[in-house]
Coordinates of C-alpha atoms in Angstrom, one line a residue:
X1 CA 0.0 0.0 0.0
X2 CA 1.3 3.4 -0.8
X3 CA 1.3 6.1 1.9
X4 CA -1.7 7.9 0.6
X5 CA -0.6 11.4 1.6
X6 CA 1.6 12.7 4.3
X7 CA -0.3 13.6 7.4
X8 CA 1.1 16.5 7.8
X9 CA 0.1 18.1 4.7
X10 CA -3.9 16.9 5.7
X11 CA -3.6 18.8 8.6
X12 CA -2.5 21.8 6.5
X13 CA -5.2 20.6 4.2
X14 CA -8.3 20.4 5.8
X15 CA -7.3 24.0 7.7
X16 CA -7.3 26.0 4.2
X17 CA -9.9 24.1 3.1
X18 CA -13.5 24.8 4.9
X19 CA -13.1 21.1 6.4
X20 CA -16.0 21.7 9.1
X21 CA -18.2 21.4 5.7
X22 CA -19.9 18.4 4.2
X23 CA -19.8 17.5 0.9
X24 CA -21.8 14.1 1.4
X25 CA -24.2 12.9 -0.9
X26 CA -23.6 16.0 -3.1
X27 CA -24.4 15.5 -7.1
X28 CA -22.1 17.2 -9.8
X29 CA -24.9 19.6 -9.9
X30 CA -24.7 20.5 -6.6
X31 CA -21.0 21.1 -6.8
X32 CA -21.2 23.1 -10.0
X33 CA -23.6 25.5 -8.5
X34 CA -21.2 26.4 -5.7
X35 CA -18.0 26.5 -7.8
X36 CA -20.6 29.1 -10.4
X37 CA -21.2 31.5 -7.2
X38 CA -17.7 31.2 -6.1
X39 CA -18.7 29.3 -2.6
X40 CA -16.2 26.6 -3.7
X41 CA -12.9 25.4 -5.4
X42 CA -12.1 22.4 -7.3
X43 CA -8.6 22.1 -5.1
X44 CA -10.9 23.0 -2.3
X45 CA -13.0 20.1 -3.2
X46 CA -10.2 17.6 -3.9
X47 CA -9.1 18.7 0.0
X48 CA -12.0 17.6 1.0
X49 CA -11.7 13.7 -0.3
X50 CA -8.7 13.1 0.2
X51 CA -9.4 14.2 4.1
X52 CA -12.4 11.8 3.7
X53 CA -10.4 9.0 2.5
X54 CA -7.8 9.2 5.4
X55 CA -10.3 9.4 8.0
X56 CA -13.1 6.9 6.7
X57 CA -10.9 4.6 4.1
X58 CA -7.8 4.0 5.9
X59 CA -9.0 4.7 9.4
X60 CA -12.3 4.7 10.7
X61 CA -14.4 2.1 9.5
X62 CA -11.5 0.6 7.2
X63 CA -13.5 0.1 3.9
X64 CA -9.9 -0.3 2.3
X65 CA -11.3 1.2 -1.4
X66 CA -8.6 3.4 -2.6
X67 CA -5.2 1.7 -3.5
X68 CA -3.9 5.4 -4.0
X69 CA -4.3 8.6 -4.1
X70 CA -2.9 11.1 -7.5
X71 CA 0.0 13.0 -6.2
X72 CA -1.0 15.5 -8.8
X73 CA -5.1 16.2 -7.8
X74 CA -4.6 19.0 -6.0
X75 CA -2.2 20.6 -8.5
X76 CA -4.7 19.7 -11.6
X77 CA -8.0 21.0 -9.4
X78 CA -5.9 24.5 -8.8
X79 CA -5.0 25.2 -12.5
X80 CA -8.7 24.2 -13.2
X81 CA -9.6 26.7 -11.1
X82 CA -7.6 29.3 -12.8
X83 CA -8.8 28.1 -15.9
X84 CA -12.8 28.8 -14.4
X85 CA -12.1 32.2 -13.8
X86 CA -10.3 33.0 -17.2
X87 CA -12.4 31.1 -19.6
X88 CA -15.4 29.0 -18.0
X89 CA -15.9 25.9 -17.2
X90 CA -15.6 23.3 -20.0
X91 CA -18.4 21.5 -18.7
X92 CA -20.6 19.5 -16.0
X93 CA -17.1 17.6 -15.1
X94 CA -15.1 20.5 -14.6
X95 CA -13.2 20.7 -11.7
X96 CA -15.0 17.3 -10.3
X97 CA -12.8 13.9 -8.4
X98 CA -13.2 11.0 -10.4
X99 CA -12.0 7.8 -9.2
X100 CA -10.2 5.1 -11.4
X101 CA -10.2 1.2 -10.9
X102 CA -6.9 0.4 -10.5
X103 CA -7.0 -1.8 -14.4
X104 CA -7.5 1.5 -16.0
X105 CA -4.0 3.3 -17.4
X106 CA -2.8 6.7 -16.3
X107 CA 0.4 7.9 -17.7
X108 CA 1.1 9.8 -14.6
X109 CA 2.9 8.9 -11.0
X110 CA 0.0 6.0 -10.1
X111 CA 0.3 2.5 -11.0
X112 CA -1.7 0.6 -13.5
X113 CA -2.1 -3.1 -11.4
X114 CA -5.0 -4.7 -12.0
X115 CA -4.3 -5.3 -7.7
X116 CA -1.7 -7.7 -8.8
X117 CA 2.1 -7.7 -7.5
X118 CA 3.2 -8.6 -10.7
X119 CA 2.2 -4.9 -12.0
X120 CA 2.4 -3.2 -8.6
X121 CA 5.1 -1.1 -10.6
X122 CA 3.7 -0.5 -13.5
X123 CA 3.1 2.9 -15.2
X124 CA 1.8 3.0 -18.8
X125 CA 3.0 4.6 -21.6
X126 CA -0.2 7.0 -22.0
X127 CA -3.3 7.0 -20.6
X128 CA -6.2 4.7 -21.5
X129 CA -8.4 6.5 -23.9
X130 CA -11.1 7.2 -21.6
X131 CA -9.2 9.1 -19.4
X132 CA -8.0 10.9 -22.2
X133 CA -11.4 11.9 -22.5
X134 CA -12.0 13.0 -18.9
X135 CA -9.2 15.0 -18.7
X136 CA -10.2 16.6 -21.5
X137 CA -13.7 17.4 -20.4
X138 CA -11.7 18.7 -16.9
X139 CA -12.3 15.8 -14.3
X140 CA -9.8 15.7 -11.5
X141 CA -8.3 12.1 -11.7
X142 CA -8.6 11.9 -8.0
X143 CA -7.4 7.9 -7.1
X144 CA -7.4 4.6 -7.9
X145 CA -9.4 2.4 -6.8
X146 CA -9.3 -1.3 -5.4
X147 CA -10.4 -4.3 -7.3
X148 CA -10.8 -7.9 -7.3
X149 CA -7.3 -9.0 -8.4
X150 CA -7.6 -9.3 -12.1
X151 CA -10.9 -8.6 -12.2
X152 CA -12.0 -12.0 -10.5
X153 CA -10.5 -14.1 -12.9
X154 CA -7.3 -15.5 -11.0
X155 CA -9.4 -18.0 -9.0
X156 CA -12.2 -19.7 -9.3
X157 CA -12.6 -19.6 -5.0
X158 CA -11.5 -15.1 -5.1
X159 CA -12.7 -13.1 -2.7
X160 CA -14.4 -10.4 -4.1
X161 CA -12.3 -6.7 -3.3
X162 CA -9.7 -8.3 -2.1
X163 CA -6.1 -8.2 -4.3
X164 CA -2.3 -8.8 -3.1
X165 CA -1.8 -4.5 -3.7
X166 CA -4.5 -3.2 -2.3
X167 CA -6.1 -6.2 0.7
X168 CA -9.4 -6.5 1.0
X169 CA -11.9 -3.9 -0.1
X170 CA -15.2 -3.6 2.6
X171 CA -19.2 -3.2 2.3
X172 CA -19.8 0.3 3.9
X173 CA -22.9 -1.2 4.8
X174 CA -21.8 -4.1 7.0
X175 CA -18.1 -4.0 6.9
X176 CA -17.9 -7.7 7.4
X177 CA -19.6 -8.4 4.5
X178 CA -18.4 -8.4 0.4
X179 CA -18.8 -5.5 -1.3
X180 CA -19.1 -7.4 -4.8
X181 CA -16.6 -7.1 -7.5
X182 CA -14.8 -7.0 -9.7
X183 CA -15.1 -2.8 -8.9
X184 CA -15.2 -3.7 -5.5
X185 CA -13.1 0.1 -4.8
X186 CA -15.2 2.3 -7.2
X187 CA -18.7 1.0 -6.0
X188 CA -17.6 1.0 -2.2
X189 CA -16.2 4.9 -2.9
X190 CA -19.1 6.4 -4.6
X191 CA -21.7 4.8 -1.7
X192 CA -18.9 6.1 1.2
X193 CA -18.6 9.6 0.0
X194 CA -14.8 9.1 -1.0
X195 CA -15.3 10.2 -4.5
X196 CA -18.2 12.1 -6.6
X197 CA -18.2 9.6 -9.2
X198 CA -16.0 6.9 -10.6
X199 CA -15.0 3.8 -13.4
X200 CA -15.4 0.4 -12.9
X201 CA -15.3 -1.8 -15.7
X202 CA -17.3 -5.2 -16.3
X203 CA -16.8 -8.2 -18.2
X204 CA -20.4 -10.2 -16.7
X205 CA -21.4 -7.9 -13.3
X206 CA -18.2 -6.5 -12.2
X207 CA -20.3 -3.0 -12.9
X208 CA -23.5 -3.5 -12.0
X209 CA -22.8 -6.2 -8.6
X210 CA -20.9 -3.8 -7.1
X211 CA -23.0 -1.0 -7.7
X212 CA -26.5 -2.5 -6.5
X213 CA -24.8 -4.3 -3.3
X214 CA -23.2 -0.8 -2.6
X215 CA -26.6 0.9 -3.0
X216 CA -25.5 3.1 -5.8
X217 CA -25.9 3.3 -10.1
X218 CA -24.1 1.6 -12.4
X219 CA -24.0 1.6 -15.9
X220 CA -22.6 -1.1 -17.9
X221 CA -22.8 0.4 -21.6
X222 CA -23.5 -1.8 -25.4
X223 CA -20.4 -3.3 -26.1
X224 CA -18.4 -0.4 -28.2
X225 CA -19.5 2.5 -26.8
X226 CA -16.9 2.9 -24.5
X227 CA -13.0 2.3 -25.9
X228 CA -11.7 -0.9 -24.0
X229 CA -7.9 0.2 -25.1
X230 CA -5.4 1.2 -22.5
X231 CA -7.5 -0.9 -19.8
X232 CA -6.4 -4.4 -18.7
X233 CA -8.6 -6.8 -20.2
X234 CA -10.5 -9.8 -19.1
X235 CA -12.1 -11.2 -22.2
X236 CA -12.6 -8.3 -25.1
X237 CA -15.9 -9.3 -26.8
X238 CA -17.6 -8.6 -23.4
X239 CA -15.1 -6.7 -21.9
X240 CA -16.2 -2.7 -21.0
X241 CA -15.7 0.5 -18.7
X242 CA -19.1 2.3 -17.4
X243 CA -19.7 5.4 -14.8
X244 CA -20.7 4.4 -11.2
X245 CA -22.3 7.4 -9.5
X246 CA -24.9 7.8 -6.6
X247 CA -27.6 9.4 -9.3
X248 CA -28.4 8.0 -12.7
X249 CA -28.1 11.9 -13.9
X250 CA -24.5 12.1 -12.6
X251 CA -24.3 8.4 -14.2
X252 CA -24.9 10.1 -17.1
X253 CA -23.0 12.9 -17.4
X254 CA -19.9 10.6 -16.3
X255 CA -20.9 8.3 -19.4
X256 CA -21.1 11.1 -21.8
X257 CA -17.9 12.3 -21.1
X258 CA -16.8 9.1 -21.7
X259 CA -17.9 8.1 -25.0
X260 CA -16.1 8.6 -28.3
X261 CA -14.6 6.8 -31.7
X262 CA -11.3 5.3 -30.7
X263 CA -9.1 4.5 -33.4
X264 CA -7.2 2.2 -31.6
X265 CA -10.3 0.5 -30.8
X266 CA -12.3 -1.2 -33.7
X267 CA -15.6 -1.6 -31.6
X268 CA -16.4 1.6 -30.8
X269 CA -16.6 2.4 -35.2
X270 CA -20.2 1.3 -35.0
X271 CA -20.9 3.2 -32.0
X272 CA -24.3 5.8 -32.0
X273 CA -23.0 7.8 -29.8
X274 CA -25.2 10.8 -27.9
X275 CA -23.7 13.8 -26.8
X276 CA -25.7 14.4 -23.8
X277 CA -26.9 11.0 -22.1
X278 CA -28.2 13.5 -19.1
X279 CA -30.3 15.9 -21.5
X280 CA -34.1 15.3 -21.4
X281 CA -34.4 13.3 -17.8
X282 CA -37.7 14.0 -16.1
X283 CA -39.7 12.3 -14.0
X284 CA -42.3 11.0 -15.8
X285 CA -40.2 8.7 -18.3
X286 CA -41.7 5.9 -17.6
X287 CA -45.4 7.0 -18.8
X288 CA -46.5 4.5 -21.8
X289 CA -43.0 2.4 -21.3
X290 CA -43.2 -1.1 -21.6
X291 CA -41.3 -3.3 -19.3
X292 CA -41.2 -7.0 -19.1
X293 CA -40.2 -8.9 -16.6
X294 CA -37.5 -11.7 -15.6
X295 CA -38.9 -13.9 -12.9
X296 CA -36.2 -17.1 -14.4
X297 CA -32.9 -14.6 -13.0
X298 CA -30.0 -16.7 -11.0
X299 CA -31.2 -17.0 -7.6
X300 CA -34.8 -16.6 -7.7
X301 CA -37.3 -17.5 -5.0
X302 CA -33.5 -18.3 -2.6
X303 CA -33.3 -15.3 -1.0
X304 CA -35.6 -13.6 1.6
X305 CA -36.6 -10.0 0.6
X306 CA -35.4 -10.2 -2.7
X307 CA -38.6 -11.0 -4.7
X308 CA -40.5 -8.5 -2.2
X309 CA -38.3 -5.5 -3.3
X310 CA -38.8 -6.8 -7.1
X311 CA -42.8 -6.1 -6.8
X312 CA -42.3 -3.1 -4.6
X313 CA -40.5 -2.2 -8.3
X314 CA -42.7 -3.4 -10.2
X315 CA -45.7 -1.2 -8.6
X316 CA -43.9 2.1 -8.5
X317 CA -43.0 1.1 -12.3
X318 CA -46.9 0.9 -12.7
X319 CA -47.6 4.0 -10.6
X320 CA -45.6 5.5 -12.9
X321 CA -47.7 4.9 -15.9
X322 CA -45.2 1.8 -17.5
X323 CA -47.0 -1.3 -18.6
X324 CA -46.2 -4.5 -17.3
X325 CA -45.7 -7.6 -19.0
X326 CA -44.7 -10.4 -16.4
X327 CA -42.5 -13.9 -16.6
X328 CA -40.9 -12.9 -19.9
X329 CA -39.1 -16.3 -20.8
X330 CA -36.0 -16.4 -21.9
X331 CA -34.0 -19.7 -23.6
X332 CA -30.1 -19.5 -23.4
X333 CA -29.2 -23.2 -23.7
X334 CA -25.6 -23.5 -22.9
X335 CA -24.7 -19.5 -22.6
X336 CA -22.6 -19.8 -19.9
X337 CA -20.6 -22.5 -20.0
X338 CA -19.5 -21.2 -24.0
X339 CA -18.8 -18.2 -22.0
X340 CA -16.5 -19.6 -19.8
X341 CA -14.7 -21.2 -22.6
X342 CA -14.5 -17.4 -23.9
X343 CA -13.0 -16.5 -21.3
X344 CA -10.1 -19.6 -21.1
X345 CA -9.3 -18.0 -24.6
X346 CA -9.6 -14.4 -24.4
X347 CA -8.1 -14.0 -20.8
X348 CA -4.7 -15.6 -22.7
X349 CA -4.5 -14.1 -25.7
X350 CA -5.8 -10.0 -24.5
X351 CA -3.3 -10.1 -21.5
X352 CA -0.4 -11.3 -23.7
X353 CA -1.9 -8.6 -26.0
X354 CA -2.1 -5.7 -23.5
X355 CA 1.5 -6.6 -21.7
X356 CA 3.4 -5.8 -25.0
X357 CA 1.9 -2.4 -25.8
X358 CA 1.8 -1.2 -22.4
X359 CA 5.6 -1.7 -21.7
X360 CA 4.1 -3.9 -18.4
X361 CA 7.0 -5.5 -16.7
X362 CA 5.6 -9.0 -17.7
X363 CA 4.7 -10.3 -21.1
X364 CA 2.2 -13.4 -20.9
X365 CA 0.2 -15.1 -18.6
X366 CA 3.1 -17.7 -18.4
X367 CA 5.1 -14.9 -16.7
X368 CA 1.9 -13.9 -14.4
X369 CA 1.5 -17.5 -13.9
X370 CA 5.3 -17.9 -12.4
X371 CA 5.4 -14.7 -10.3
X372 CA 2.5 -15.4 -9.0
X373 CA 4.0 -19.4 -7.5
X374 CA 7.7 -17.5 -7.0
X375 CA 5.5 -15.3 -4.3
X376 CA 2.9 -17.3 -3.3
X377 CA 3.0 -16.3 0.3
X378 CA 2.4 -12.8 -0.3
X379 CA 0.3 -13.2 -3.7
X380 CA -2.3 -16.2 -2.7
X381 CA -2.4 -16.6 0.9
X382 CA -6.2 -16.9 0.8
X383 CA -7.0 -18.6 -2.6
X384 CA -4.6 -20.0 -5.5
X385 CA -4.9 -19.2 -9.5
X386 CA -6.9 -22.5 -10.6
X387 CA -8.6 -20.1 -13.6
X388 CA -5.2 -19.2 -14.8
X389 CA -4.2 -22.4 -15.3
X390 CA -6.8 -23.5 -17.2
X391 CA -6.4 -20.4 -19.6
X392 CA -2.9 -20.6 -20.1
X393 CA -3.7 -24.6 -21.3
X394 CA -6.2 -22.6 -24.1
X395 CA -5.0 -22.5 -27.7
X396 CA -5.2 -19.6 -30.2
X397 CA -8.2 -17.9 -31.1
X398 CA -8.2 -19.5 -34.3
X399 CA -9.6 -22.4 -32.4
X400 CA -12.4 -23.9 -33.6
X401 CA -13.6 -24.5 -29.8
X402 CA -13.4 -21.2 -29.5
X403 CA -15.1 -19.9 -32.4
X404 CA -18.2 -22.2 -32.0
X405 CA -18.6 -20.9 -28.0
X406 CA -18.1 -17.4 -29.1
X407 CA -21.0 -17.9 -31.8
X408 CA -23.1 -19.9 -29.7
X409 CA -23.1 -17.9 -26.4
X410 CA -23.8 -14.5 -28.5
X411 CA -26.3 -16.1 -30.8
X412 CA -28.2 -16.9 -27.5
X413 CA -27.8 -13.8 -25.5
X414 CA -28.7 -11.6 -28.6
X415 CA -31.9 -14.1 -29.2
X416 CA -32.9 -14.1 -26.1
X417 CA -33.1 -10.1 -25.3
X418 CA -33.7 -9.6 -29.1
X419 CA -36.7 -11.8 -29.4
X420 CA -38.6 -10.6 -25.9
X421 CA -38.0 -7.4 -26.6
X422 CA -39.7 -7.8 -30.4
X423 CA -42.1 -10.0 -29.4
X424 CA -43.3 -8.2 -26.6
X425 CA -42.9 -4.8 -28.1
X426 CA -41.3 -3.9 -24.5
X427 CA -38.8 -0.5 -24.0
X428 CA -36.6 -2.8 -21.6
X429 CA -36.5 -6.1 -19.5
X430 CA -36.3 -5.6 -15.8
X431 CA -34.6 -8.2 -12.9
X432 CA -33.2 -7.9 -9.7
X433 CA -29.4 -7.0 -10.0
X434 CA -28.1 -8.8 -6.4
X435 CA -29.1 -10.4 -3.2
X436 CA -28.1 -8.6 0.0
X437 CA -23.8 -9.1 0.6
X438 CA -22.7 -12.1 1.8
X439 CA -20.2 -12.2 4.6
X440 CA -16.3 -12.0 3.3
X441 CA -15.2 -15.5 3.3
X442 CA -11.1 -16.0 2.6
X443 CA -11.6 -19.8 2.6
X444 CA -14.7 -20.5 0.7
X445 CA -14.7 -17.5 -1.5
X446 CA -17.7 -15.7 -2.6
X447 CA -21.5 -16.9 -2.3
X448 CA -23.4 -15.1 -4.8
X449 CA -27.5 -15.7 -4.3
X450 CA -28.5 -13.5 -7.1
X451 CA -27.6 -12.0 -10.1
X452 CA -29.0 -11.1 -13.6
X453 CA -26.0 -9.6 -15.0
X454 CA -25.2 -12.5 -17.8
X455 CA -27.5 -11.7 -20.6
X456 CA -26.4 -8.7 -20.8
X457 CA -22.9 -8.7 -20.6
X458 CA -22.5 -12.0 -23.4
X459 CA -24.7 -10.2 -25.9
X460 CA -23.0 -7.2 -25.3
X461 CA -26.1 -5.0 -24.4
X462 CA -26.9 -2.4 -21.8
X463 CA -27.5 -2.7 -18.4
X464 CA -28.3 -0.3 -16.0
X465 CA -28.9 -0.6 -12.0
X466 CA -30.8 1.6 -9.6
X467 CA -30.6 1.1 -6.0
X468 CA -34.3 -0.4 -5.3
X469 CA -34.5 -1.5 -1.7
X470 CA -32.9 -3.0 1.2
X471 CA -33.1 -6.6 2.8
X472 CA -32.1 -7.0 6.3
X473 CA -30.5 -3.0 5.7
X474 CA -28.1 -4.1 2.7
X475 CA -28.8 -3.0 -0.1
X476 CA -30.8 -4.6 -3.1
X477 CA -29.8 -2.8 -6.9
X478 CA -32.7 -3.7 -9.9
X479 CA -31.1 -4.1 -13.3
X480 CA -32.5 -2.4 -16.5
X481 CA -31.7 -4.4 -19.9
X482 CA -32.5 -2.7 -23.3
X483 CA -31.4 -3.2 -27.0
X484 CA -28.0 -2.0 -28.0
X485 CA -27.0 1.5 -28.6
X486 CA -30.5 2.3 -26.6
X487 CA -28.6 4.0 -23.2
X488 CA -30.8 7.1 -23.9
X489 CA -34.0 5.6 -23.3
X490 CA -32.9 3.4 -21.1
X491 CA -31.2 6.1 -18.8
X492 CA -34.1 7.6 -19.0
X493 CA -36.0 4.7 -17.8
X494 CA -34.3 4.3 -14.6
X495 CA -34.1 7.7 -14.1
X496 CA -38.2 8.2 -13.7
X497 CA -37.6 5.2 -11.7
X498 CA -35.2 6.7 -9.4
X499 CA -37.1 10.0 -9.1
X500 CA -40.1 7.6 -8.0
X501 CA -38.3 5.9 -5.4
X502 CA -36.3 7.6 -3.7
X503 CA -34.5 4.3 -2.9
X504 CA -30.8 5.6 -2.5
X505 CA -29.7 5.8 1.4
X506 CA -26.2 6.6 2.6
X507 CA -24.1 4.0 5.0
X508 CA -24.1 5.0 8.1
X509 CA -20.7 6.4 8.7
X510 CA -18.5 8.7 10.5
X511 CA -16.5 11.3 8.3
X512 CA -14.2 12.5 10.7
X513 CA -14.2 15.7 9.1

């Protein structure tokens, strides 16, 4: 763990920077409108955080989210100030902390590691094209993040959050409990306060888990729209990076600023891209929608609560003027185990492929492979690296083993959304996104109850989740699915839904500010 700031300088910190104020639960909105009057700085704001982060992150409570802070925040919010005064803002992200996950590249003094050892060193070349784009539209990159080492895929028995850089991340809800992952840091940081807004990326739920068990949004964007280049991948044809915010609006705005052709990344050629995903919300977007529902998601009828906060969803969907088509049936054969054979192939090949235009300091999953045994006590105390061994025994992806999964598992995804959806004539498919957070478990791993995030994430379509309720007072997230390139309406969507609930609650914790 790097120190994350000297304490010295916090103390100097939070006494030039109005620390007895509160900047919880503020939106980017909220923020703007004091920076516009003059009532408040960007470096004022980044003071703020980081004094937030010391006293919640690494002391406190111990949700152990941020890997590091950006040396450089305070220096970037301070000429973004002087850049306000001069010319204006550039726009809604002005002068606003974004947080990273730490498998996103910044060509700056943080490290790129995935959470693993093996990179704990690791600075990129240039910065991943998305951040690119929030610098750009002036976001202060504010931290990185904690993750589950390599996004989850190391070990069939991982423990969601937890990686061999950063430990283990914590729910701010029940800190004994998992926080979901793979963004384990950003979800956990957006629902503590430590951060306005930040990036997780998903390859199937590594977005949305974290965000509904965290009681926050997530978006996880069509497969495209977002440039997956300069971020360490998982498995590329579901791999992507989405905004996880406390508000679907500020979800928004993060996602537009986002969004862009990426020469360096073929996907995002087809992309229909909107300029302004957070133009146009109001509160009655749900009048004449028509939502179906899954009732056949993983988990159903297991879990206590679960179904209870589904129909408290379903009527304030209704209340709301959406019609409601129930059980929507959906056939997807052998989707997921031709998505784990996906990811055998991909994992191999888009690692190998990333470690030799990044200048990492290891070139193959071979060389991951063998760092990871050379320091086993110190890289896999809790749980070994079964799934990398399986993946390095994959062949090319010329395969015809792989080919045929890659086929099938889309052909069904894309079928099954594609064909309720016409059939149906429905706006989006609805289903609960999580079951409340199981306790951490270093021995037995993770014990997911629900989830919903699959169909989605192999075809490639969006998904977006809005905090819906709370069972036993963790929080319960319900998923929005919708055809590709449709994140306008479907944003729109969940943000009636959100204005109708009111869901959203913080964790109860102490600041220290």
């Amino acid at each position: 763990m790097r120190q994350l700031w000297p304490g010295i300088a916090l103390v100097l910190l939070a006494a030039c920077s109005g620390a007895d104020r509160d900047f919880s639960e503020s939106s980017i909105a909220d923020l703007h409108d004091q920076m516009q009057r003059g009532e408040l700085s960007s470096a004022e704001l980044v003071d703020w955080y980081i004094d937030r982060i010391e006293a919640i992150d690494q002391a406190g409570p111990g949700l152990n989210a941020i890997i590091e802070i950006n040396p450089d925040a305070r220096d970037t919010a301070a000429a973004l100030d002087q850049e306000w005064q001069t010319s204006g803002p550039r726009g809604p992200l002005h002068g606003i902390p974004v947080v990273l996950k730490a498998n996103i590249d910044t060509a700056d003094q943080m490290y790129t590691s995935a959470g693993s050892l093996a990179l704990a060193e690791h600075v990129p070349e240039e910065d991943a094209f998305i951040v690119k784009r929030l610098r750009n539209a002036g976001a202060v990159i504010l931290a990185k993040a904690n993750l589950s080492e390599w996004a989850n895929f190391r070990s069939s028995h991982s423990s969601s959050g937890w990686s061999s850089v950063g430990g283990q991340t914590r729910n701010p809800y029940d800190t004994a409990r998992s926080p979901c992952g793979s963004s384990s840091g950003s979800g956990v940081a957006v629902a503590a306060n430590l951060t306005v807004v930040a990036v997780g990326t998903e390859t199937d739920g590594s977005v949305v888990c974290p965000s509904g068990m965290n009681g926050i949004v997530g978006i996880k964007p069509t497969l495209g729209l977002v440039s997956r280049s300069g971020i360490i991948p998982g498995a590329h044809s579901q791999d992507t990076a989405g905004p996880m915010a406390r508000s679907v609006r500020d979800a928004a705005i993060l996602l537009t600023a986002m969004t862009g052709i990426d020469a360096d990344d073929p996907a995002t050629a087809a992309a229909e891209i909107h300029h302004d995903y957070s133009a146009n919300l109001t509160a009655d977007g749900l009048s004449g929608k028509r939502i179906g529902v899954i009732r056949s998601y993983y988990g159903a009828g297991s879990v206590p609560g679960v179904e209870e906060v589904l129909e408290a969803s379903i009527a304030a969907l209704k209340a709301q003027g959406a019609e409601i088509v129930d059980d929507i049936h959906i056939a997807i054969g052998d989707m997921y185990d031709d998505e784990d054979t996906v990811f055998l192939y991909e994992l191999k090949a888009d690692l190998a492929a990333y470690f030799n235009t990044s200048g990492a300091p290891v070139g193959s999953l071979a060389d991951v492979i063998a760092f990871n045994k050379a320091h086993a006590d110190t890289v896999m105390p809790f749980f070994g690296q079964d799934y990398f061994l399986l993946a390095q025994e994959s062949g090319p992806l010329t395969d015809e083993a792989y080919q045929a999964a890659l086929e099938n598992s889309k052909r069904a995804a894309r079928a099954g959304i594609d064909g309720a959806l016409k059939e149906d004539e429905l706006d989006a498919l609805i289903a609960p996104t999580n079951g409340p957070a199981w306790m951490i478990d270093h021995i037995n791993g993770d014990t997911f109850s629900v989830g919903s995030s699959s169909l989605a994430a192999v075809s490639g379509y969006p998904n977006i989740t809005v905090p819906a309720g709370f069972v036993s007072g963790l929080p319960i997230g319900l998923s929005f699915i919708g055809k590709p390139w449709n994140e306008k309406q479907l944003i729109e969507i969940a943000y009636a839904f959100e204005q109708a609930t009111g869901v959203r609650r913080a964790p109860a914790l102490s600041s220290g500010n």
